[in-house]
mmCIF file of C-alpha atoms in Angstrom:
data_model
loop_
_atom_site.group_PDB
_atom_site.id
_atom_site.type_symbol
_atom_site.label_atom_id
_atom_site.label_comp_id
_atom_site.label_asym_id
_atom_site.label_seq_id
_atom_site.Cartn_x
_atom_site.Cartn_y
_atom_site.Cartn_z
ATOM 1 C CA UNK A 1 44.315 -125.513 79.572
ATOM 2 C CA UNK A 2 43.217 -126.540 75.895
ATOM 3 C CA UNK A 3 39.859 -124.077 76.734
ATOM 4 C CA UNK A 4 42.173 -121.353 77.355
ATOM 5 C CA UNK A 5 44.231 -121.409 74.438
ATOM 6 C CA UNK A 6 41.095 -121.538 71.973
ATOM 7 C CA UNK A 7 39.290 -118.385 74.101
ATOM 8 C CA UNK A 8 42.508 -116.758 73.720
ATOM 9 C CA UNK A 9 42.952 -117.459 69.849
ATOM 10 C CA UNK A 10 39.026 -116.288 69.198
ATOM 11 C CA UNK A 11 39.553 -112.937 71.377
ATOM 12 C CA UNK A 12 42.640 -112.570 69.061
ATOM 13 C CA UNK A 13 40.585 -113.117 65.891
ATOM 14 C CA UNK A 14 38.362 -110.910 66.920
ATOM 15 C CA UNK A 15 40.612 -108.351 68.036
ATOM 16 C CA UNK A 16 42.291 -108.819 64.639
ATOM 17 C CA UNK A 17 38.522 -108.355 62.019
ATOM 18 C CA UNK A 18 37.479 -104.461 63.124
ATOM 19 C CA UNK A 19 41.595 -103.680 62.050
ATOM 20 C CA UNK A 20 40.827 -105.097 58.715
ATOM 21 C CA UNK A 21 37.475 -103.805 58.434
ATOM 22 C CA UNK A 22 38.692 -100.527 58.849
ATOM 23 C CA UNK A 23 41.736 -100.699 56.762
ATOM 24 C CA UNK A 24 39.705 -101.076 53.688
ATOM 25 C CA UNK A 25 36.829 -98.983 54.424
ATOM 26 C CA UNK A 26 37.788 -95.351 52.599
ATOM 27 C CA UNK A 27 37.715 -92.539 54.407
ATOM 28 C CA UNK A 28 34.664 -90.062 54.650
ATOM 29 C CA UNK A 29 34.782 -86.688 53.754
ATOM 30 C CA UNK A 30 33.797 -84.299 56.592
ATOM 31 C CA UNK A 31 29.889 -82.534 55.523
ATOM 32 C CA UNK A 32 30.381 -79.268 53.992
ATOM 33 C CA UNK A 33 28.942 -76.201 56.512
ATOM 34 C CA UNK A 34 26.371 -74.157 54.416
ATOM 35 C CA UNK A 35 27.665 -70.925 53.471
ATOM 36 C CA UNK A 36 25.846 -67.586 53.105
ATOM 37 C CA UNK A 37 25.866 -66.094 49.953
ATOM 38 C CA UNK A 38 27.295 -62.530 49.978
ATOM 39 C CA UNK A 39 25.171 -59.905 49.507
ATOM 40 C CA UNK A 40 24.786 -57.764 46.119
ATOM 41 C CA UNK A 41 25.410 -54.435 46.189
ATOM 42 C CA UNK A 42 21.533 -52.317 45.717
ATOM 43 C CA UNK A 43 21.322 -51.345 41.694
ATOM 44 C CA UNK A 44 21.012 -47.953 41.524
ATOM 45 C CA UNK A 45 18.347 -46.618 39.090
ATOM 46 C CA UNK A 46 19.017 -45.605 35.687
ATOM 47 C CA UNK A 47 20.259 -42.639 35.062
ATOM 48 C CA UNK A 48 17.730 -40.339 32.944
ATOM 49 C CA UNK A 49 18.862 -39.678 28.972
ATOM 50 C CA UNK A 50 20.422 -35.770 28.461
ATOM 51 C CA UNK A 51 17.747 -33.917 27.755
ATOM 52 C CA UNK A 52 18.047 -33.127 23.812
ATOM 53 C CA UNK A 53 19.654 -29.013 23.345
ATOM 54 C CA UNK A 54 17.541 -26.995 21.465
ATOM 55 C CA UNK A 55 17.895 -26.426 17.838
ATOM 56 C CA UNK A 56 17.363 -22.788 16.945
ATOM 57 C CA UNK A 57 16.634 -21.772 13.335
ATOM 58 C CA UNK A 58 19.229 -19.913 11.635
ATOM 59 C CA UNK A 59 18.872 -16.955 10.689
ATOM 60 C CA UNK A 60 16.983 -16.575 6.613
ATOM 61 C CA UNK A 61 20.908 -15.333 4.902
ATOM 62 C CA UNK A 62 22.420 -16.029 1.445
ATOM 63 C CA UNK A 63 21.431 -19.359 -0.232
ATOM 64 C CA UNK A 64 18.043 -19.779 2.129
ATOM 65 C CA UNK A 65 15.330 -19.407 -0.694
ATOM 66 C CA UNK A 66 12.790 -17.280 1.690
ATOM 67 C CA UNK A 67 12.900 -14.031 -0.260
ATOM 68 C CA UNK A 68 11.354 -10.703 1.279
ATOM 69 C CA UNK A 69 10.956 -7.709 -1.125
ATOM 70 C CA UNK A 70 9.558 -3.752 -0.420
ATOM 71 C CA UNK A 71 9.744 -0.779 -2.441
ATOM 72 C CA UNK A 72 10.940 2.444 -2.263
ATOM 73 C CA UNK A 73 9.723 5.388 -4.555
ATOM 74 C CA UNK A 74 13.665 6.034 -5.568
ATOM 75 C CA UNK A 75 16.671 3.567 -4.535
ATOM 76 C CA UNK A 76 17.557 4.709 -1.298
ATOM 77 C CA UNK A 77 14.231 6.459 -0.291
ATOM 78 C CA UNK A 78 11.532 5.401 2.819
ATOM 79 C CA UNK A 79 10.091 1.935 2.169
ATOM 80 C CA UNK A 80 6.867 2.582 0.735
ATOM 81 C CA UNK A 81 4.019 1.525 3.775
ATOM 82 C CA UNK A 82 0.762 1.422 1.627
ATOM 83 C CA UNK A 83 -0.505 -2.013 -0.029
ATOM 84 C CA UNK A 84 1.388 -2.322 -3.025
ATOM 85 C CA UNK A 85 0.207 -5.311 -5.971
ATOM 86 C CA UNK A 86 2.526 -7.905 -5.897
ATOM 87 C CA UNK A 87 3.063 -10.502 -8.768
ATOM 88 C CA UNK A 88 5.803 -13.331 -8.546
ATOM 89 C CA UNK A 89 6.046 -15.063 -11.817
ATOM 90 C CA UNK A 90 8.772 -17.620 -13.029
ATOM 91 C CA UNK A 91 11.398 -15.771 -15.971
ATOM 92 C CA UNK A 92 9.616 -17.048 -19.192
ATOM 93 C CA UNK A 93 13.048 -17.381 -21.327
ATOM 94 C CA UNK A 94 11.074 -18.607 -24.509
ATOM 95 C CA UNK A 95 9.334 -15.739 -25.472
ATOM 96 C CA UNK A 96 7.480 -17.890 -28.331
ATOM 97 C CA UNK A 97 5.918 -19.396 -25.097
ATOM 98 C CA UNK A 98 2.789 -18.014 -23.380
ATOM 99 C CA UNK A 99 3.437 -16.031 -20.176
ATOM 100 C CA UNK A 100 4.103 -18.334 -16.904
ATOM 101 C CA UNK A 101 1.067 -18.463 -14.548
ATOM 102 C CA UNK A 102 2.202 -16.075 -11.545
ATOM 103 C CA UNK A 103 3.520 -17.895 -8.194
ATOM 104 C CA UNK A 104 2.730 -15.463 -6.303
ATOM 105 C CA UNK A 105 -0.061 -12.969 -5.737
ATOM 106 C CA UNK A 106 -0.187 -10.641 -2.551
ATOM 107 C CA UNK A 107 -1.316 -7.183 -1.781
ATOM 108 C CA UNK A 108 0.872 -5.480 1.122
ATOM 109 C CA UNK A 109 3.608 -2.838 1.451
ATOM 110 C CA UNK A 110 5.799 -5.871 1.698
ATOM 111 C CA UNK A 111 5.726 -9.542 0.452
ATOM 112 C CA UNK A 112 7.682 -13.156 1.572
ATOM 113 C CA UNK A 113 7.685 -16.102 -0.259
ATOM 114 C CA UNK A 114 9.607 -19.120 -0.593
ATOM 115 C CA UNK A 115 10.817 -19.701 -4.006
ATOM 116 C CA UNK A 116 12.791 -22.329 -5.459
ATOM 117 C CA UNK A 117 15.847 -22.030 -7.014
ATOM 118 C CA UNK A 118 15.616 -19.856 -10.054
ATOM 119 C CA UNK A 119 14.865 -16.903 -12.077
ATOM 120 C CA UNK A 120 11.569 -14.964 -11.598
ATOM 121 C CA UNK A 121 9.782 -11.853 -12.769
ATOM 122 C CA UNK A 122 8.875 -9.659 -9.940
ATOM 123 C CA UNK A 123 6.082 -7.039 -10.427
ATOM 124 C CA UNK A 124 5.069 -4.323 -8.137
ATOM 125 C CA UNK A 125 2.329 -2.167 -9.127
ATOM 126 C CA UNK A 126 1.119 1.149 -7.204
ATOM 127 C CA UNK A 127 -1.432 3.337 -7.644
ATOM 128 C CA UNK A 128 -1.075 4.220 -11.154
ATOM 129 C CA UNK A 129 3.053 3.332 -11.006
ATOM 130 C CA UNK A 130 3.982 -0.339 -12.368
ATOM 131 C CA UNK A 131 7.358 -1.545 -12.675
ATOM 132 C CA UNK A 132 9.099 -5.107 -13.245
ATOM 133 C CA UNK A 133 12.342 -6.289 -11.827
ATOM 134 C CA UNK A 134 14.499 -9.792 -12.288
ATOM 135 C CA UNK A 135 15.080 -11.604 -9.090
ATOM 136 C CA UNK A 136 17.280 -14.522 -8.965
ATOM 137 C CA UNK A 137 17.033 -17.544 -6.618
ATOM 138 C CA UNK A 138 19.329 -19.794 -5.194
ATOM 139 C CA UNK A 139 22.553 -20.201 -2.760
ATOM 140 C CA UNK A 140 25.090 -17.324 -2.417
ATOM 141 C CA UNK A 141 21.898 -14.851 -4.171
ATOM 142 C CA UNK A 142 20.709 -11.993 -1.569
ATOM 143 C CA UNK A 143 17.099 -13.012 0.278
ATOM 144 C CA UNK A 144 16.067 -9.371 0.241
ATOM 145 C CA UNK A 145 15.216 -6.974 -2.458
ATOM 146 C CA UNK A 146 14.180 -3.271 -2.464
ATOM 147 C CA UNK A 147 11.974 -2.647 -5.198
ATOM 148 C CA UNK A 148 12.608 1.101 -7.161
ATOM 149 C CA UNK A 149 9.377 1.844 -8.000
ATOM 150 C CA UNK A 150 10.909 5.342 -9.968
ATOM 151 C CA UNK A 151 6.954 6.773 -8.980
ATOM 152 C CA UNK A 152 6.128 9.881 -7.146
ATOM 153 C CA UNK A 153 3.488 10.725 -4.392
ATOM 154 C CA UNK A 154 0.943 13.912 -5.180
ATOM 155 C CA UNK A 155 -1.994 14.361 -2.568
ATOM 156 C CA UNK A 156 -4.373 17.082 -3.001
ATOM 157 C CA UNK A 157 -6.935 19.511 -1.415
ATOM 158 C CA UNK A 158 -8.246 22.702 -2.097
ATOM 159 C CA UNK A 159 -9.246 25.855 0.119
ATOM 160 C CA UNK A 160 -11.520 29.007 -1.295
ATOM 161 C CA UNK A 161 -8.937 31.253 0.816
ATOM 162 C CA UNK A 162 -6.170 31.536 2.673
ATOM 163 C CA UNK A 163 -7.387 31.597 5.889
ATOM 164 C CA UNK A 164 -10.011 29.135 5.429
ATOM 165 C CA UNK A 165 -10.392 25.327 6.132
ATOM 166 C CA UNK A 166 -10.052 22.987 3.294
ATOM 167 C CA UNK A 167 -12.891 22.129 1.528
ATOM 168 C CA UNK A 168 -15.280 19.525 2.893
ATOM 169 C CA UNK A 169 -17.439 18.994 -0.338
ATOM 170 C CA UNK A 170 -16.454 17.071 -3.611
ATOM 171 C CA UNK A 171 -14.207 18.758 -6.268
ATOM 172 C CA UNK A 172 -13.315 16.930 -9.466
ATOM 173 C CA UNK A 173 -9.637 16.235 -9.604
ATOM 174 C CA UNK A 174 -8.420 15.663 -13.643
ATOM 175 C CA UNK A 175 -4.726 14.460 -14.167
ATOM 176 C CA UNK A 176 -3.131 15.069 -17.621
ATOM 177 C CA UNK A 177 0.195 14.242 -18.805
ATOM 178 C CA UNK A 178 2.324 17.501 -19.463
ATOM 179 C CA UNK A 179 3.955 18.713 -22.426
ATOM 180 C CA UNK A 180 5.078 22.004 -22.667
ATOM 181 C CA UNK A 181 3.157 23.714 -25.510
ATOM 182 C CA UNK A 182 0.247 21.512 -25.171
ATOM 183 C CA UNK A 183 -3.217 22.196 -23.797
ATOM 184 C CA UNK A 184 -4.077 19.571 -21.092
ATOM 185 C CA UNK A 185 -7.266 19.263 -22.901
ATOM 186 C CA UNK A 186 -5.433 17.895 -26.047
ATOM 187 C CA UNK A 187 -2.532 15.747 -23.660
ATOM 188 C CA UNK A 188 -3.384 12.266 -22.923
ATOM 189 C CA UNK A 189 -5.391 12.483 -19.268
ATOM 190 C CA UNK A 190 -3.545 9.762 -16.664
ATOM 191 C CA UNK A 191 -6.449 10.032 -14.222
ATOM 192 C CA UNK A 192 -9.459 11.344 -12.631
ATOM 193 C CA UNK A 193 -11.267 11.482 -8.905
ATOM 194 C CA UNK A 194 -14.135 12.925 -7.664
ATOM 195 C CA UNK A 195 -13.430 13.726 -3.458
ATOM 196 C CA UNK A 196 -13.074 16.444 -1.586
ATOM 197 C CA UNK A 197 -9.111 15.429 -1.494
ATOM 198 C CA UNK A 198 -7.552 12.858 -3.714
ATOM 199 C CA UNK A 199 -3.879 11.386 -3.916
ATOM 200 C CA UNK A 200 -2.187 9.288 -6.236
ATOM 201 C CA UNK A 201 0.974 7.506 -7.062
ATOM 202 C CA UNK A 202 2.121 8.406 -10.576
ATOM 203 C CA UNK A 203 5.049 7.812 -12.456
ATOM 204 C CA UNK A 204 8.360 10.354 -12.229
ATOM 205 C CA UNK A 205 7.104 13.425 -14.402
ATOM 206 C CA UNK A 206 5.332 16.554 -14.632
ATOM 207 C CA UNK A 207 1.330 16.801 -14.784
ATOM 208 C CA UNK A 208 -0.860 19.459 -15.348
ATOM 209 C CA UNK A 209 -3.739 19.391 -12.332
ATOM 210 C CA UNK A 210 -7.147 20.473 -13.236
ATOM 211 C CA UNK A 211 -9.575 21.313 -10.794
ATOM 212 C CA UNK A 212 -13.251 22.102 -11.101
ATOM 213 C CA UNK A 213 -15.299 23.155 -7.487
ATOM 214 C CA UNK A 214 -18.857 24.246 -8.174
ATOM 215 C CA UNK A 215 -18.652 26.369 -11.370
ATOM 216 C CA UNK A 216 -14.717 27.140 -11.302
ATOM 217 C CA UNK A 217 -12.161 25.401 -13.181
ATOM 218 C CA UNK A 218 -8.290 25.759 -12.251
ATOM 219 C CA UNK A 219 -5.652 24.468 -13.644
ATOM 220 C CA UNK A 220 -2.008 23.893 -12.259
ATOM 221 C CA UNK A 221 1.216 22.170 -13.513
ATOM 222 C CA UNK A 222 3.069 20.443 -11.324
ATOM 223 C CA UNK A 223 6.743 18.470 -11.563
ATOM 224 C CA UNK A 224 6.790 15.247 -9.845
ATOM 225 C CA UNK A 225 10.599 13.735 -10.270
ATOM 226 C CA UNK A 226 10.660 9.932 -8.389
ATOM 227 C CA UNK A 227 11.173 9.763 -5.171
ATOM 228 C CA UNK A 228 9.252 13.031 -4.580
ATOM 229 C CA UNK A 229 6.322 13.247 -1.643
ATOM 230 C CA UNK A 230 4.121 16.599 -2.521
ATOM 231 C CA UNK A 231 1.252 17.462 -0.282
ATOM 232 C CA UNK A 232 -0.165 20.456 -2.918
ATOM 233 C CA UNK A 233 -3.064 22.531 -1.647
ATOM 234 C CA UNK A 234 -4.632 24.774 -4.499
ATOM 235 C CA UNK A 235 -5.945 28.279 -2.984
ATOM 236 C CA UNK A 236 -9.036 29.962 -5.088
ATOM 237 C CA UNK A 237 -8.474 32.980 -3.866
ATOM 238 C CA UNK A 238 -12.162 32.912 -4.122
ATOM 239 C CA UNK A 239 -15.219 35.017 -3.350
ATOM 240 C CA UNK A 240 -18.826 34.109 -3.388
ATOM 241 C CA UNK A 241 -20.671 35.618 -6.596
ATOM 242 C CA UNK A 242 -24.153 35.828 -6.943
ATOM 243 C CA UNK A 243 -26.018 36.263 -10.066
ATOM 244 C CA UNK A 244 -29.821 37.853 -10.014
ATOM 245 C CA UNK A 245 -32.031 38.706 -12.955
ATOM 246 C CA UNK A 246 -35.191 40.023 -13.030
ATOM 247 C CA UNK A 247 -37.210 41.719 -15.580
ATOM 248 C CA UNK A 248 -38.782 45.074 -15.898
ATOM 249 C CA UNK A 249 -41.941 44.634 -13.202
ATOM 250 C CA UNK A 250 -39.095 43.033 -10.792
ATOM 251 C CA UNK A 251 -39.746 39.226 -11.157
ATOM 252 C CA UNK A 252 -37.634 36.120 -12.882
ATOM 253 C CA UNK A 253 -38.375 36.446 -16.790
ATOM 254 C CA UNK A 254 -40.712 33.940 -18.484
ATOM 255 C CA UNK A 255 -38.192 33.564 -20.942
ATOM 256 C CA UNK A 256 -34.826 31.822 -20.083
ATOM 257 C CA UNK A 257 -32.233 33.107 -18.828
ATOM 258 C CA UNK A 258 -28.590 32.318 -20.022
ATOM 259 C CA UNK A 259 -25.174 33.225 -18.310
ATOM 260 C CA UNK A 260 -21.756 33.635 -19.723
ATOM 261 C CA UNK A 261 -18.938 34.262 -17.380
ATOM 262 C CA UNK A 262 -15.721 35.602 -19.506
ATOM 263 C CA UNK A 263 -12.932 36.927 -18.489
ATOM 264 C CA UNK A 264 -12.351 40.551 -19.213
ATOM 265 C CA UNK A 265 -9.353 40.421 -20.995
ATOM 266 C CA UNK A 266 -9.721 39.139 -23.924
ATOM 267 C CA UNK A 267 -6.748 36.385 -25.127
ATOM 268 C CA UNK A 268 -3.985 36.475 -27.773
ATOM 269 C CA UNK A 269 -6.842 35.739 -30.440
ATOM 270 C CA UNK A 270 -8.921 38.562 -29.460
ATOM 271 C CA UNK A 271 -11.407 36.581 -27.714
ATOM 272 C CA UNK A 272 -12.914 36.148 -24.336
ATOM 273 C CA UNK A 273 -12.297 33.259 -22.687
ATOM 274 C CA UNK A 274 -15.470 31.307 -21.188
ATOM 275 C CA UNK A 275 -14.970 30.475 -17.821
ATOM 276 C CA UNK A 276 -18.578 28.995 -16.863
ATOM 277 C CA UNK A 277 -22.236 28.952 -18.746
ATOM 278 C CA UNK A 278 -24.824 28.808 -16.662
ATOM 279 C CA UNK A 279 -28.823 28.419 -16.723
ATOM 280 C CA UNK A 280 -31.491 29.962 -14.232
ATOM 281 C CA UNK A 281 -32.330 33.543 -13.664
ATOM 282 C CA UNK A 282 -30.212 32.982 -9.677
ATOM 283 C CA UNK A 283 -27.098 31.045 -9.280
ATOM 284 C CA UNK A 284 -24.706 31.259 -6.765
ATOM 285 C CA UNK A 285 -21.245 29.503 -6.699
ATOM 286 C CA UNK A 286 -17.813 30.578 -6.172
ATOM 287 C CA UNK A 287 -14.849 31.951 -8.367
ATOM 288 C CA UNK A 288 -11.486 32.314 -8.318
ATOM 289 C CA UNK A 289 -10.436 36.379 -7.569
ATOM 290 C CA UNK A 290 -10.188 38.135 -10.735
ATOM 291 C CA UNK A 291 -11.993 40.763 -13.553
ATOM 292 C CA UNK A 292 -14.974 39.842 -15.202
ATOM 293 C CA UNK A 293 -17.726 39.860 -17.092
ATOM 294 C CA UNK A 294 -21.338 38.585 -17.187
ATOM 295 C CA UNK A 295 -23.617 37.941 -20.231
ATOM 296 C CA UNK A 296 -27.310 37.832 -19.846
ATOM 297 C CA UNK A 297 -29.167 36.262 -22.038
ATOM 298 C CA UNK A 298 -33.189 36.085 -21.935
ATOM 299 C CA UNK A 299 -35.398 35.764 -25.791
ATOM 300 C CA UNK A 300 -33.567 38.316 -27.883
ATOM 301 C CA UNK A 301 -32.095 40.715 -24.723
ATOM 302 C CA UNK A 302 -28.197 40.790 -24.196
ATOM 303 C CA UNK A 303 -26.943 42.316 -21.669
ATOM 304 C CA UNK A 304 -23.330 42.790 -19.985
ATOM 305 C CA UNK A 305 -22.493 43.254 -16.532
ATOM 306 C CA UNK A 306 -18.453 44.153 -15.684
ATOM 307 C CA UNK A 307 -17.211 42.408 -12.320
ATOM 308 C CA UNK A 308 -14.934 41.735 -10.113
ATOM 309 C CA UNK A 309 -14.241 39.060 -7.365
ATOM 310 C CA UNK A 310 -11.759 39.716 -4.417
ATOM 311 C CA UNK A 311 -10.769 36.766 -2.628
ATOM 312 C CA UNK A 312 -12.838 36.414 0.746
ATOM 313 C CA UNK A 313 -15.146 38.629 -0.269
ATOM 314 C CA UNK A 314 -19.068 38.436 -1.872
ATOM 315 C CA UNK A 315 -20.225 39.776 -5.063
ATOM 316 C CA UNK A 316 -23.812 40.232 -6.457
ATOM 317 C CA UNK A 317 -24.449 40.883 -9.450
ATOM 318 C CA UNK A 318 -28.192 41.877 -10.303
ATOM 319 C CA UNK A 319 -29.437 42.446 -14.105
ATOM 320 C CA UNK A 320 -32.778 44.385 -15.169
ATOM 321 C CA UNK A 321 -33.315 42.673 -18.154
ATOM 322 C CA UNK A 322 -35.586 44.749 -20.624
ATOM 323 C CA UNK A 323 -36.145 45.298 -24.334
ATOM 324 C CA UNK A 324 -34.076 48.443 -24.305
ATOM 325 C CA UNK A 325 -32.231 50.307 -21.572
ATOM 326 C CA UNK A 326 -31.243 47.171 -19.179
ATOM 327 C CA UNK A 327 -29.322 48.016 -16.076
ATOM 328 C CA UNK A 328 -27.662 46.115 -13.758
ATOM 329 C CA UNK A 329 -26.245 46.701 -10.255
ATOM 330 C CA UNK A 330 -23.129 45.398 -8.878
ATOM 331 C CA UNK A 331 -22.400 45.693 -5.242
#
């Protein structure tokens, strides 16, 4: 009985100790289940820059300082197209100063330049036609200028008749200021060329034009305002004279033989005027239509011959030259 009670007190010790043990063991938290991340959404690529607009450049207007200048031969006339001499210089406002080095130096019918703000001297010269002109630089000032060159255009060419070409060969062209009253000879002479055709750019005026082809000499005059183009084509009116002398047996003279070609009428003064002197018993040349008359001269023979040239048509004039009783023939 007594082994009874003790087995029955250790099985209720026993029963009593896992109780207690697990009243003050704490409690453990259940293991966390591993948990998949959630995806990220693919980056999409970056987006190109806008590409960058294109910048145009305006327009040259008022205030740029790119100035662009041509001429005219008047103000409103055709822009000048031939190389014109262009200076650019800066306005030299102290006049005790020495003249400003130029800024600019072209040759065209037109000229661009980029100036800075400022006053300048422009200078445009043209043939035989200078002029100078203020320009101003700077903002609200006009980028473009016309140039009035105040000059006049004169080309010229010469043909020995009316129905004939122009002459080929080389004439002398002589330019002479004109004043009314006044020989060209004594008027101050502007220019001189030696072509079959010449032209030139003068000044706004009037000219007399003096032309000598082979042994004749004509003069014109000729008004030439500004702004005026004048193609001017002189007509001889000429014929082909040919001079012959001989002497009594038919051959040249041993002596020399002298020419003077006067016209027939005499002038004002009462004298003949000498149109051409020539030496050498032959010449031939041409001469303007017209009366008149030929000296021979060989040792102490004189002799006249009366003539007269038609335009388009030959003369020949042929002297016998003797001591006494010359003759000539004219035909």
């Amino acid at each position: 009985m007594r082994k009874s009670v003790s087995s029955l007190f250790v099985a209720l010790a026993l029963a009593v100790v896992p109780a207690v043990s697990n009243a003050s063991t704490p409690a453990t938290p259940p293991t966390p289940q591993p948990t998949t991340p959630a995806k990220k959404p693919a980056a999409k690529p970056a987006a190109k820059p806008a590409a960058k607009p294109v910048v145009t450049k305006p327009a040259v207007t008022k205030g740029d300082n790119k100035i662009r200048l041509d001429a005219a031969l008047r103000p409103g006339g055709k822009l000048v197209d031939r190389p014109i001499e262009w200076t650019i210089t800066k306005e030299n406002k102290d006049t005790t100063k020495p003249p400003e080095a130029p800024l600019v130096k072209q040759k065209g019918s037109t000229v661009t330049a980029l100036l800075a703000p400022g006053d300048y001297i422009v200078t445009a010269k043209l043939g035989l036609q200078e002029v100078k002109e203020p320009l101003s630089v700077g903002p609200g000032k006009p980028t473009h200028k016309t140039i009035d060159l105040k000059a006049g255009y004169l080309h010229l060419s010469m043909v020995p008749t009316a129905a004939a070409a122009r002459i080929a060969t080389p004439i002398t062209w002589e330019l002479y200021q004109y004043s009314r009253g006044t020989a060209a000879k004594d008027s101050p002479k502007v220019a001189a060329a030696v072509a079959p055709q010449s032209e030139f750019w003068l000044p706004g005026g009037s000219y007399t034009i003096r032309a000598v082809y082979e042994k004749t000499t004509t003069e014109i005059v000729i008004p030439l305002p500004a702004g005026t183009n004048y193609d001017y084509t002189i007509n001889l009116y000429g014929g082909r004279l040919t001079l012959t002398a001989v002497n009594a047996r038919g051959v040249a003279p041993v002596d020399d033989v002298k020419w003077d070609i006067v016209k027939a009428v005499p002038a004002a003064t009462g004298t003949r005027e000498i149109v051409t002197q020539l030496v050498g018993p032959s010449q031939d040349f041409l001469m303007r239509e017209g009366k008149y008359v030929a000296i021979a001269h060989s040792a102490a023979i004189t002799y006249e011959i009366p003539f007269e040239i038609k335009s388009g048509k030959p003369t020949r004039v042929k002297a016998t030259l003797k001591t006494v009783g010359s003759t000539a023939a004219v035909n």
